[in-house]
Tab-separated table of C-alpha atoms and ligand atoms in Angstrom:
chain	number	residue	atom	x	y	z
Z	7	MET	CA	-0.056	-0.024	0.112
Z	8	SER	CA	1.506	3.266	-0.767
Z	9	ASN	CA	2.139	5.603	1.951
Z	10	SER	CA	-0.360	8.354	0.891
Z	11	LEU	CA	-3.269	5.837	1.284
Z	12	ARG	CA	-2.051	4.663	5.010
Z	13	ALA	CA	-3.369	6.298	8.068
Z	14	VAL	CA	-1.837	9.609	9.094
Z	15	ARG	CA	1.110	9.098	11.320
Z	16	GLY	CA	0.195	9.029	15.013
Z	17	MET	CA	-3.564	8.450	14.106
Z	18	ASN	CA	-4.754	4.940	14.944
Z	19	ASP	CA	-7.385	2.513	13.782
Z	20	ILE	CA	-9.372	0.892	16.391
Z	21	LEU	CA	-9.609	-2.936	14.968
Z	22	PRO	CA	-12.127	-5.554	16.121
Z	23	ALA	CA	-9.647	-7.212	18.552
Z	24	ASP	CA	-9.531	-3.848	20.694
Z	25	SER	CA	-13.038	-2.495	20.324
Z	26	GLY	CA	-14.309	-5.019	23.090
Z	27	LEU	CA	-11.808	-3.119	25.553
Z	28	TRP	CA	-12.969	0.170	24.263
Z	29	GLY	CA	-16.566	-0.690	24.659
Z	30	HIS	CA	-16.002	-1.926	28.264
Z	31	PHE	CA	-14.296	1.032	29.065
Z	32	GLU	CA	-16.824	3.452	27.696
Z	33	ALA	CA	-19.642	1.648	29.423
Z	34	THR	CA	-17.964	1.694	32.721
Z	35	VAL	CA	-17.469	5.516	32.276
Z	36	ARG	CA	-20.899	6.165	31.439
Z	37	ASP	CA	-22.187	4.303	34.554
Z	38	TRP	CA	-19.729	5.984	36.673
Z	39	LEU	CA	-20.613	9.520	35.344
Z	40	ARG	CA	-24.161	8.794	35.846
Z	41	GLY	CA	-23.174	7.931	39.356
Z	42	TYR	CA	-22.088	11.602	40.088
Z	43	GLY	CA	-24.910	13.437	38.168
Z	44	TYR	CA	-22.715	14.224	35.055
Z	45	GLN	CA	-24.687	15.226	31.786
Z	46	GLU	CA	-23.007	14.483	28.492
Z	47	MET	CA	-21.952	17.294	26.142
Z	48	ARG	CA	-21.198	16.849	22.320
Z	49	THR	CA	-19.243	19.993	20.654
Z	50	PRO	CA	-17.833	20.030	17.134
Z	51	ILE	CA	-14.424	18.717	16.482
Z	52	LEU	CA	-13.394	21.942	14.681
Z	53	GLU	CA	-13.466	25.425	16.184
Z	54	HIS	CA	-12.229	28.881	15.422
Z	55	THR	CA	-8.506	28.920	15.926
Z	56	GLY	CA	-9.056	31.945	18.235
Z	57	LEU	CA	-10.888	29.895	20.971
Z	58	PHE	CA	-7.712	27.448	21.633
Z	59	LYS	CA	-5.343	30.667	21.476
Z	60	ARG	CA	-7.405	32.677	23.991
Z	61	ALA	CA	-8.269	29.550	26.353
Z	62	ILE	CA	-5.057	27.553	26.338
Z	63	GLY	CA	-2.716	30.545	25.826
Z	64	GLU	CA	-0.630	31.847	22.982
Z	65	VAL	CA	2.743	30.768	24.574
Z	66	THR	CA	2.170	27.259	25.285
Z	67	ASP	CA	3.444	24.017	23.488
Z	68	ILE	CA	-0.060	23.102	22.212
Z	69	VAL	CA	-0.747	26.533	20.723
Z	70	GLU	CA	2.727	27.486	19.316
Z	71	LYS	CA	3.400	24.041	17.805
Z	72	GLU	CA	0.682	21.254	18.177
Z	73	MET	CA	-2.281	22.421	16.645
Z	74	TYR	CA	-3.892	21.334	13.223
Z	75	THR	CA	-5.010	24.592	11.735
Z	76	PHE	CA	-5.896	25.504	8.350
Z	77	VAL	CA	-7.702	28.329	6.693
Z	78	ASP	CA	-11.234	27.290	5.101
Z	79	ASP	CA	-11.004	28.262	1.655
Z	80	LEU	CA	-14.679	28.922	1.335
Z	81	ASN	CA	-14.502	32.078	3.804
Z	82	GLY	CA	-10.988	32.610	4.632
Z	83	GLU	CA	-11.647	31.473	8.539
Z	84	SER	CA	-8.803	29.906	10.629
Z	85	LEU	CA	-10.043	26.716	12.035
Z	86	THR	CA	-8.530	24.096	14.252
Z	87	LEU	CA	-9.058	20.587	15.064
Z	88	ARG	CA	-9.785	20.604	18.917
Z	89	PRO	CA	-6.430	19.653	20.774
Z	90	GLU	CA	-8.624	19.337	24.078
Z	91	GLY	CA	-12.074	19.663	25.106
Z	92	THR	CA	-12.372	22.357	27.885
Z	93	ALA	CA	-12.239	25.363	25.563
Z	94	SER	CA	-15.037	23.855	23.609
Z	95	CYS	CA	-17.156	22.915	26.482
Z	96	VAL	CA	-16.672	26.324	27.999
Z	97	ARG	CA	-17.453	28.127	24.727
Z	98	ALA	CA	-20.834	26.088	24.288
Z	99	VAL	CA	-21.812	26.590	27.822
Z	100	ILE	CA	-21.487	30.636	27.241
Z	101	GLU	CA	-22.947	30.207	23.823
Z	102	HIS	CA	-26.028	28.512	25.182
Z	103	ASN	CA	-26.199	30.339	28.538
Z	104	LEU	CA	-26.119	26.933	30.393
Z	105	LEU	CA	-25.261	28.568	33.526
Z	106	TYR	CA	-28.428	30.557	33.770
Z	107	ASP	CA	-29.912	28.551	36.706
Z	108	GLY	CA	-26.772	27.822	38.465
Z	109	GLY	CA	-23.749	25.219	38.443
Z	110	LYS	CA	-23.489	22.616	35.761
Z	111	ARG	CA	-21.820	19.114	35.734
Z	112	LEU	CA	-20.791	18.270	32.262
Z	113	TRP	CA	-18.811	15.468	30.440
Z	114	TYR	CA	-17.472	14.720	27.038
Z	115	THR	CA	-15.558	12.074	25.224
Z	116	GLY	CA	-13.979	12.012	21.596
Z	117	PRO	CA	-10.974	12.477	19.614
Z	118	MET	CA	-8.503	15.341	20.184
Z	119	PHE	CA	-5.623	16.384	18.068
Z	120	ARG	CA	-2.123	17.569	18.557
Z	121	HIS	CA	0.834	17.418	16.255
Z	122	GLU	CA	3.153	15.758	18.850
Z	123	ARG	CA	6.012	13.110	18.070
Z	124	PRO	CA	4.377	9.847	18.110
Z	125	GLN	CA	5.484	7.114	20.521
Z	126	LYS	CA	3.973	4.648	22.994
Z	127	GLY	CA	1.033	6.476	24.865
Z	128	ARG	CA	1.455	9.676	22.826
Z	129	TYR	CA	-0.553	10.149	19.343
Z	130	ARG	CA	-1.799	12.872	17.196
Z	131	GLN	CA	-5.246	11.645	17.244
Z	132	PHE	CA	-5.923	10.512	20.772
Z	133	HIS	CA	-9.111	10.370	22.826
Z	134	GLN	CA	-10.023	11.740	26.027
Z	135	VAL	CA	-12.989	11.574	28.524
Z	136	GLY	CA	-13.238	15.031	30.059
Z	137	VAL	CA	-15.393	16.280	33.114
Z	138	GLU	CA	-16.080	19.859	33.905
Z	139	ALA	CA	-17.937	21.354	37.098
Z	140	LEU	CA	-18.833	24.758	36.056
Z	141	GLY	CA	-20.119	27.226	38.554
Z	142	TYR	CA	-18.784	25.889	41.756
Z	143	ALA	CA	-16.037	27.785	43.904
Z	144	THR	CA	-15.515	25.850	46.962
Z	145	PRO	CA	-12.785	23.272	47.505
Z	146	ASP	CA	-15.677	20.277	47.958
Z	147	MET	CA	-15.847	20.383	44.158
Z	148	ASP	CA	-12.045	19.705	43.820
Z	149	VAL	CA	-12.148	16.905	46.210
Z	150	GLU	CA	-15.208	15.347	44.526
Z	151	LEU	CA	-13.419	15.308	41.172
Z	152	LEU	CA	-10.601	13.518	42.905
Z	153	LEU	CA	-12.736	10.962	44.802
Z	154	MET	CA	-14.741	10.113	41.429
Z	155	THR	CA	-11.299	9.569	39.574
Z	156	ALA	CA	-10.174	7.350	42.426
Z	157	ARG	CA	-13.257	5.351	42.191
Z	158	LEU	CA	-12.988	4.894	38.285
Z	159	TRP	CA	-9.542	3.483	39.072
Z	160	LYS	CA	-10.803	0.942	41.266
Z	161	GLN	CA	-13.632	0.251	38.776
Z	162	LEU	CA	-11.252	-0.391	35.993
Z	163	GLY	CA	-8.712	-2.427	38.253
Z	164	LEU	CA	-6.142	0.061	37.932
Z	165	ALA	CA	-6.161	1.493	41.545
Z	166	ASP	CA	-2.819	0.094	42.464
Z	167	SER	CA	-0.890	1.482	39.516
Z	168	ILE	CA	-2.133	5.224	39.283
Z	169	ARG	CA	-1.041	7.836	42.047
Z	170	LEU	CA	-2.234	11.418	42.590
Z	171	GLU	CA	0.041	14.314	42.453
Z	172	ILE	CA	-1.545	17.909	43.290
Z	173	ASN	CA	-0.231	21.514	43.590
Z	174	SER	CA	-1.743	24.959	43.942
Z	175	LEU	CA	-0.969	27.560	41.385
Z	176	GLY	CA	-2.472	30.284	43.645
Z	177	GLY	CA	-4.316	33.316	42.193
Z	178	ALA	CA	-3.121	35.654	39.574
Z	179	GLU	CA	-1.291	37.842	41.850
Z	180	ALA	CA	0.630	35.086	43.443
Z	181	ARG	CA	1.522	33.775	39.752
Z	182	ALA	CA	2.637	37.346	38.697
Z	183	ALA	CA	4.850	37.821	41.886
Z	184	HIS	CA	6.295	34.104	41.309
Z	185	ARG	CA	6.988	34.867	37.603
Z	186	GLN	CA	9.048	37.857	38.520
Z	187	LYS	CA	11.163	35.955	40.845
Z	188	LEU	CA	11.421	32.915	38.477
Z	189	ILE	CA	12.725	35.118	35.918
Z	190	ALA	CA	15.174	37.047	38.201
Z	191	TYR	CA	16.239	33.511	39.403
Z	192	PHE	CA	16.751	31.737	35.856
Z	193	GLN	CA	18.593	35.204	34.637
Z	194	ALA	CA	20.928	34.711	37.140
Z	195	HIS	CA	21.625	31.228	36.287
Z	196	GLN	CA	21.230	31.829	32.514
Z	197	ALA	CA	24.278	29.891	31.414
Z	198	GLU	CA	22.607	26.650	32.847
Z	199	LEU	CA	19.397	26.966	30.736
Z	200	ASP	CA	18.982	24.839	27.830
Z	201	ALA	CA	17.507	26.332	24.570
Z	202	ASP	CA	13.922	25.427	25.387
Z	203	ALA	CA	14.245	27.151	28.825
Z	204	GLN	CA	16.062	30.188	27.086
Z	205	ARG	CA	13.185	30.507	24.832
Z	206	ARG	CA	10.415	30.525	27.733
Z	207	LEU	CA	12.410	32.730	30.146
Z	208	LEU	CA	10.561	35.745	29.415
Z	209	THR	CA	7.391	34.303	28.158
Z	210	ASN	CA	6.256	31.433	30.081
Z	211	PRO	CA	9.087	30.915	32.830
Z	212	LEU	CA	6.651	28.743	34.782
Z	213	ARG	CA	7.055	26.102	32.200
Z	214	ILE	CA	10.758	25.900	32.611
Z	215	LEU	CA	9.756	24.047	35.921
Z	216	ASP	CA	8.084	21.444	34.073
Z	217	THR	CA	11.661	20.453	32.264
Z	218	LYS	CA	12.415	16.701	31.526
Z	219	ASN	CA	16.223	17.692	31.062
Z	220	PRO	CA	18.110	15.904	33.699
Z	221	ALA	CA	20.933	18.514	33.189
Z	222	MET	CA	18.325	21.188	34.657
Z	223	GLN	CA	16.758	19.266	37.529
Z	224	ALA	CA	19.063	20.614	40.311
Z	225	LEU	CA	18.443	24.253	39.015
Z	226	VAL	CA	14.602	24.051	38.945
Z	227	ASP	CA	14.730	21.974	42.390
Z	228	ALA	CA	16.143	25.063	43.865
Z	229	ALA	CA	14.026	27.614	41.994
Z	230	PRO	CA	11.562	29.807	44.189
Z	231	SER	CA	8.394	27.994	44.814
Z	232	LEU	CA	4.958	29.077	44.067
Z	233	MET	CA	3.764	27.631	47.287
Z	234	ASP	CA	5.510	30.402	48.968
Z	235	GLU	CA	3.585	33.073	47.269
Z	236	LEU	CA	0.092	31.721	48.058
Z	237	ASP	CA	-2.255	34.136	49.783
Z	238	ASP	CA	-4.466	33.340	52.713
Z	239	ALA	CA	-7.401	32.403	50.472
Z	240	ALA	CA	-5.418	30.175	48.062
Z	241	ARG	CA	-3.693	28.543	51.025
Z	242	GLN	CA	-6.891	27.800	52.826
Z	243	HIS	CA	-8.475	26.336	49.403
Z	244	PHE	CA	-5.573	24.093	49.110
Z	245	ASP	CA	-5.539	22.890	52.636
Z	246	ALA	CA	-9.260	22.142	52.372
Z	247	VAL	CA	-8.621	19.776	49.133
Z	248	CYS	CA	-5.810	18.190	50.956
Z	249	GLN	CA	-7.986	17.609	54.176
Z	250	GLY	CA	-10.819	16.263	51.708
Z	251	LEU	CA	-8.248	13.727	50.456
Z	252	THR	CA	-7.187	12.691	53.674
Z	253	ASP	CA	-10.687	12.286	55.045
Z	254	ALA	CA	-11.362	10.114	52.152
Z	255	GLY	CA	-8.180	8.018	52.545
Z	256	ILE	CA	-6.807	9.021	49.115
Z	257	ALA	CA	-3.128	9.090	49.234
Z	258	TYR	CA	-1.580	12.108	47.404
Z	259	ARG	CA	1.795	13.855	46.969
Z	260	ILE	CA	2.167	17.516	46.756
Z	261	ASN	CA	4.344	18.231	43.857
Z	262	PRO	CA	5.372	21.843	43.808
Z	263	ARG	CA	6.722	21.706	40.273
Z	264	LEU	CA	3.502	20.505	38.894
Z	265	VAL	CA	2.585	23.522	36.768
Z	266	ARG	CA	0.413	22.008	33.777
Z	267	GLY	CA	0.873	22.826	29.969
Z	268	LEU	CA	-2.374	24.973	29.488
Z	269	ASP	CA	-2.433	28.549	30.652
Z	270	TYR	CA	-5.939	28.703	32.157
Z	271	TYR	CA	-5.353	27.023	35.583
Z	272	ASN	CA	-5.398	28.658	39.048
Z	273	TYR	CA	-5.517	27.377	42.341
Z	274	THR	CA	-5.805	23.224	42.443
Z	275	VAL	CA	-3.953	21.400	39.723
Z	276	PHE	CA	-3.425	17.767	39.637
Z	277	GLU	CA	-2.226	14.882	37.670
Z	278	TRP	CA	-2.803	11.005	37.948
Z	279	VAL	CA	0.444	9.343	36.993
Z	280	THR	CA	1.621	5.717	36.545
Z	281	ASP	CA	5.106	4.204	36.127
Z	282	LYS	CA	3.810	1.521	33.695
Z	283	LEU	CA	3.870	3.755	30.596
Z	284	GLY	CA	7.364	4.830	30.326
Z	285	ALA	CA	7.761	8.859	29.406
Z	286	GLN	CA	3.876	9.220	28.824
Z	287	GLY	CA	3.002	8.610	32.592
Z	288	THR	CA	0.068	10.953	33.022
Z	289	VAL	CA	-3.091	9.281	32.465
Z	290	CYS	CA	-5.644	12.070	33.906
Z	291	ALA	CA	-4.847	15.659	34.579
Z	292	GLY	CA	-6.760	18.850	35.287
Z	293	GLY	CA	-7.640	21.411	38.101
Z	294	ARG	CA	-9.362	24.829	38.420
Z	295	TYR	CA	-9.839	27.334	35.959
Z	296	ASP	CA	-11.840	29.910	37.742
Z	297	GLY	CA	-11.030	32.772	35.061
Z	298	LEU	CA	-11.683	30.743	31.829
Z	299	VAL	CA	-15.515	31.627	31.416
Z	300	ALA	CA	-15.140	35.205	31.902
Z	301	GLN	CA	-12.059	35.375	29.617
Z	302	LEU	CA	-13.885	33.792	26.877
Z	303	GLY	CA	-16.830	36.248	27.124
Z	304	GLY	CA	-19.060	34.599	29.741
Z	305	LYS	CA	-20.279	36.016	33.012
Z	306	PRO	CA	-17.711	35.011	35.438
Z	307	ALA	CA	-17.856	31.746	36.910
Z	308	PRO	CA	-15.353	29.546	38.576
Z	309	ALA	CA	-14.883	26.023	37.311
Z	310	CYS	CA	-12.892	22.805	37.544
Z	311	GLY	CA	-12.304	19.681	35.607
Z	312	PHE	CA	-10.041	16.947	34.305
Z	313	ALA	CA	-9.597	14.747	31.313
Z	314	MET	CA	-7.987	11.480	31.056
Z	315	GLY	CA	-6.292	9.878	28.139
Z	316	ILE	CA	-8.285	6.641	27.085
Z	317	GLU	CA	-5.661	5.302	24.912
Z	318	ARG	CA	-3.013	5.402	28.127
Z	319	LEU	CA	-5.543	3.711	30.301
Z	320	LEU	CA	-6.487	0.987	27.764
Z	321	VAL	CA	-2.833	0.279	27.366
Z	322	MET	CA	-2.585	-0.401	31.055
Z	323	MET	CA	-5.570	-2.301	31.161
Z	324	ALA	CA	-4.457	-4.561	28.148
Z	325	GLU	CA	-1.060	-5.033	29.874
Z	326	ALA	CA	-2.286	-6.207	33.175
Z	327	GLY	CA	-4.780	-8.676	31.407
Z	328	LEU	CA	-7.871	-6.697	32.131
Z	329	ALA	CA	-9.335	-6.843	28.703
Z	330	PRO	CA	-12.649	-8.514	28.843
Z	331	ALA	CA	-13.157	-11.657	26.768
Z	332	THR	CA	-14.762	-11.219	23.370
Z	333	PRO	CA	-18.431	-12.583	23.677
Z	334	SER	CA	-19.341	-15.452	21.845
Z	335	PRO	CA	-22.540	-15.772	19.963
Z	336	ASP	CA	-25.312	-17.962	21.274
Z	337	VAL	CA	-26.002	-19.613	17.869
Z	338	TYR	CA	-23.990	-20.239	14.974
Z	339	LEU	CA	-26.301	-20.822	12.095
Z	340	VAL	CA	-24.868	-23.480	9.513
Z	341	ASN	CA	-26.719	-23.435	6.048
Z	342	VAL	CA	-25.738	-25.464	3.208
Z	343	GLY	CA	-27.852	-25.193	-0.173
Z	344	GLU	CA	-29.480	-22.474	-1.993
Z	345	ALA	CA	-32.879	-22.806	-0.449
Z	346	ALA	CA	-31.356	-23.293	2.997
Z	347	GLY	CA	-29.445	-20.026	2.491
Z	348	ARG	CA	-32.641	-18.038	1.775
Z	349	TYR	CA	-34.509	-20.106	4.658
Z	350	ALA	CA	-31.657	-19.327	6.962
Z	351	LEU	CA	-31.995	-15.594	6.932
Z	352	GLN	CA	-35.713	-16.366	8.228
Z	353	VAL	CA	-34.318	-18.774	10.904
Z	354	ALA	CA	-31.839	-16.323	11.958
Z	355	GLU	CA	-34.449	-13.420	12.729
Z	356	ALA	CA	-36.808	-15.946	14.507
Z	357	LEU	CA	-33.833	-16.955	16.757
Z	358	ARG	CA	-32.936	-13.164	17.373
Z	359	ASP	CA	-36.816	-12.479	18.037
Z	360	ALA	CA	-36.466	-15.201	20.814
Z	361	GLY	CA	-33.478	-13.385	22.133
Z	362	PHE	CA	-30.391	-15.325	21.001
Z	363	ILE	CA	-27.316	-13.620	19.613
Z	364	VAL	CA	-26.865	-15.366	16.189
Z	365	LEU	CA	-23.952	-15.650	13.828
Z	366	ARG	CA	-25.504	-16.801	10.409
Z	367	HIS	CA	-22.755	-18.162	8.231
Z	368	GLY	CA	-22.371	-16.255	5.276
Z	369	GLY	CA	-20.492	-17.045	2.034
Z	370	GLY	CA	-21.236	-20.836	1.425
Z	371	GLY	CA	-18.825	-23.639	2.093
Z	372	SER	CA	-19.164	-27.426	2.990
Z	373	PHE	CA	-20.921	-28.594	5.940
Z	374	LYS	CA	-17.685	-29.680	7.526
Z	375	SER	CA	-15.960	-26.268	6.968
Z	376	GLN	CA	-19.211	-24.489	8.422
Z	377	MET	CA	-19.090	-26.777	11.533
Z	378	LYS	CA	-15.253	-25.834	12.077
Z	379	LYS	CA	-16.290	-22.151	11.928
Z	380	ALA	CA	-19.380	-22.875	14.207
Z	381	ASP	CA	-16.577	-24.500	16.740
Z	382	ALA	CA	-14.305	-21.794	16.493
Z	383	SER	CA	-17.009	-19.158	17.032
Z	384	GLY	CA	-17.470	-20.379	20.664
Z	385	ALA	CA	-21.352	-20.542	20.068
Z	386	ALA	CA	-23.207	-22.504	22.509
Z	387	TRP	CA	-25.427	-24.017	19.676
Z	388	ALA	CA	-25.054	-24.963	16.199
Z	389	VAL	CA	-28.257	-24.677	14.109
Z	390	ILE	CA	-28.190	-26.303	10.890
Z	391	VAL	CA	-30.145	-26.022	7.898
Z	392	GLY	CA	-30.000	-27.738	4.679
Z	393	ASP	CA	-32.489	-27.819	1.839
Z	394	ASP	CA	-34.322	-30.622	3.305
Z	395	GLU	CA	-35.166	-28.497	6.563
Z	396	ALA	CA	-35.885	-25.652	4.558
Z	397	ALA	CA	-38.642	-27.620	2.525
Z	398	VAL	CA	-40.500	-28.187	5.687
Z	399	GLY	CA	-39.759	-25.489	7.947
Z	400	GLU	CA	-37.606	-27.402	10.537
Z	401	VAL	CA	-34.303	-27.014	12.122
Z	402	SER	CA	-31.395	-29.382	13.307
Z	403	PHE	CA	-29.782	-27.985	16.271
Z	404	LYS	CA	-26.887	-29.537	18.437
Z	405	PRO	CA	-25.418	-27.962	21.687
Z	406	MET	CA	-21.705	-27.454	20.904
Z	407	ARG	CA	-20.171	-27.330	24.373
Z	408	VAL	CA	-21.785	-30.519	25.799
Z	409	GLU	CA	-22.243	-34.100	24.585
Z	410	VAL	CA	-25.761	-34.166	23.462
Z	411	ALA	CA	-27.047	-35.605	20.143
Z	412	GLN	CA	-28.290	-33.478	17.410
Z	413	GLN	CA	-32.097	-33.088	17.120
Z	414	ARG	CA	-34.453	-32.074	14.372
Z	415	LEU	CA	-37.618	-30.141	15.015
Z	416	PRO	CA	-39.988	-27.683	13.490
Z	417	LEU	CA	-38.656	-24.159	14.049
Z	418	ALA	CA	-40.798	-23.112	16.578
Z	419	GLN	CA	-40.420	-26.114	18.918
Z	420	ALA	CA	-36.810	-26.055	18.269
Z	421	ILE	CA	-36.539	-22.443	19.610
Z	422	ALA	CA	-38.689	-23.217	22.557
Z	423	LEU	CA	-36.602	-26.198	23.539
Z	424	MET	CA	-33.297	-24.293	23.144
Z	425	LYS	CA	-34.631	-21.522	25.533
Z	426	GLU	CA	-35.322	-24.317	27.988
Z	427	ILE	CA	-32.114	-25.807	28.188
S	25	HAM	P1	-3.988	17.638	29.255
S	25	HAM	O1	-3.132	17.480	30.307
S	25	HAM	O2	-3.419	18.392	28.134
S	25	HAM	O3	-5.187	18.443	29.724
S	25	HAM	O4	-4.718	16.106	28.736
S	25	HAM	C1	-5.377	15.200	29.426
S	25	HAM	C2	-4.718	13.917	29.242
S	25	HAM	O5	-4.914	13.671	27.832
S	25	HAM	C3	-3.279	13.601	29.754
S	25	HAM	O6	-3.176	13.448	30.933
S	25	HAM	C4	-3.065	12.587	28.654
S	25	HAM	O7	-3.524	11.179	29.572
S	25	HAM	C5	-4.100	12.743	27.478
S	25	HAM	N1	-3.310	13.301	26.380
S	25	HAM	C6	-2.721	14.456	26.221
S	25	HAM	N2	-2.231	14.492	24.910
S	25	HAM	C7	-2.037	13.204	24.548
S	25	HAM	C8	-1.519	12.497	23.368
S	25	HAM	N3	-0.712	13.266	22.510
S	25	HAM	N4	-1.591	11.320	23.180
S	25	HAM	C9	-2.257	10.518	24.036
S	25	HAM	N5	-3.101	10.988	25.142
S	25	HAM	C10	-2.820	12.242	25.399
S	25	HAM	C11	-6.516	18.702	28.937
S	25	HAM	O8	-6.578	18.447	27.898
S	25	HAM	C12	-7.367	19.522	29.763
S	25	HAM	N6	-8.496	20.003	29.057
S	25	HAM	C13	-7.657	18.757	31.126
S	25	HAM	C14	-8.946	19.659	31.817
S	25	HAM	C15	-10.169	19.494	31.666
S	25	HAM	N7	-8.525	20.504	32.536
S	25	HAM	C16	-9.781	21.039	33.247
S	25	HAM	N8	-10.662	20.347	32.641
């Protein structure tokens, strides 16, 4: 196959062998969200580029180099494939005035797009489940978000391999004061900065703290801490979140260097991380973004939320052997002969009416080869029709997993008997 006809690099097909695990995950997530009163939101995959620039921040990796942006030839508008869901969700909330009668708990799922270097756990099209609680200012909501994620890890069987890191970014004033101190500190150590840090020094010095460069670890470890700048309100909010986690028995680590790659956060930020995925260890991340609704033109409203990377969680589940077995059909419908082929379609529908899951053999083939397929399908029953059965409205049927002789009966009687057994 020529390269130009293959899937785009970093964008994956989800094949039948994997879709069972996806379905299991999605069903678990839907139940879990219902348990917390969250309502689903679906927004377009394309948005105006300006939305993401404004929400995520001009000087972030996502906006500077990872967005799939193009000009719509028809009207010259700049559009972008969404790199995340919070901006779109908040846009829709404002556009449809969803906060008119108080806070809203919303969730979404779907593909997101970032032009990153693909590797295990990092893709250019990936999928998130995102959760946003809008209109709630108090720390109990931050705690509820963390309790609910902890519950999901349990439900998915991953609780032992995911741990929580949290931090507070304080309010705007604390960040401004910290920013000045950081710039001064890094300027005093300019020779030790790598190219990335040099570039960020005056634009986004907070992100230097997030560096993965081993040569800069000592430098960032000794950098001024944002924690020291928190005012009383921010400190109390953070203490209340920590207390809520302790009350609920959820272990956490305060990581003063946790800063996040999107600019909209204030106060609480957190990441759920694992050691099972190599470099791409963050499976879920989020925090408060109390300024974003107003920044995008809405009436000011506090908010917090998170998003998890579905592929990363599924890799963990598959590697831990937590993928559900592919369900087998109840009946494999063997049909040999032309009249039998037509009759088999009716038999299959009648069996489905009776509640059986039926895999009808398609495409002809000998009786022997069809019986082999019936066996391989894992079906509990083989229902067999030839032209003889078709002529008189009967079927032969045989349990595949126990030693019981094949029987031949009129269709309705066969169904009644199969339902009894
Ligand atoms: P984020 O940290 O950019 O936050 O992404 C959330 C999660 O999406 C990550 O922790 C990771 O599991 C997954 N993810 C991100 N990029 C990729 C990728 N290239 N390949 C695979 N998985 C990836 C947000 O997107 C915020 N909107 C979260 C949020 C919601 N904050 C408040 N509300």
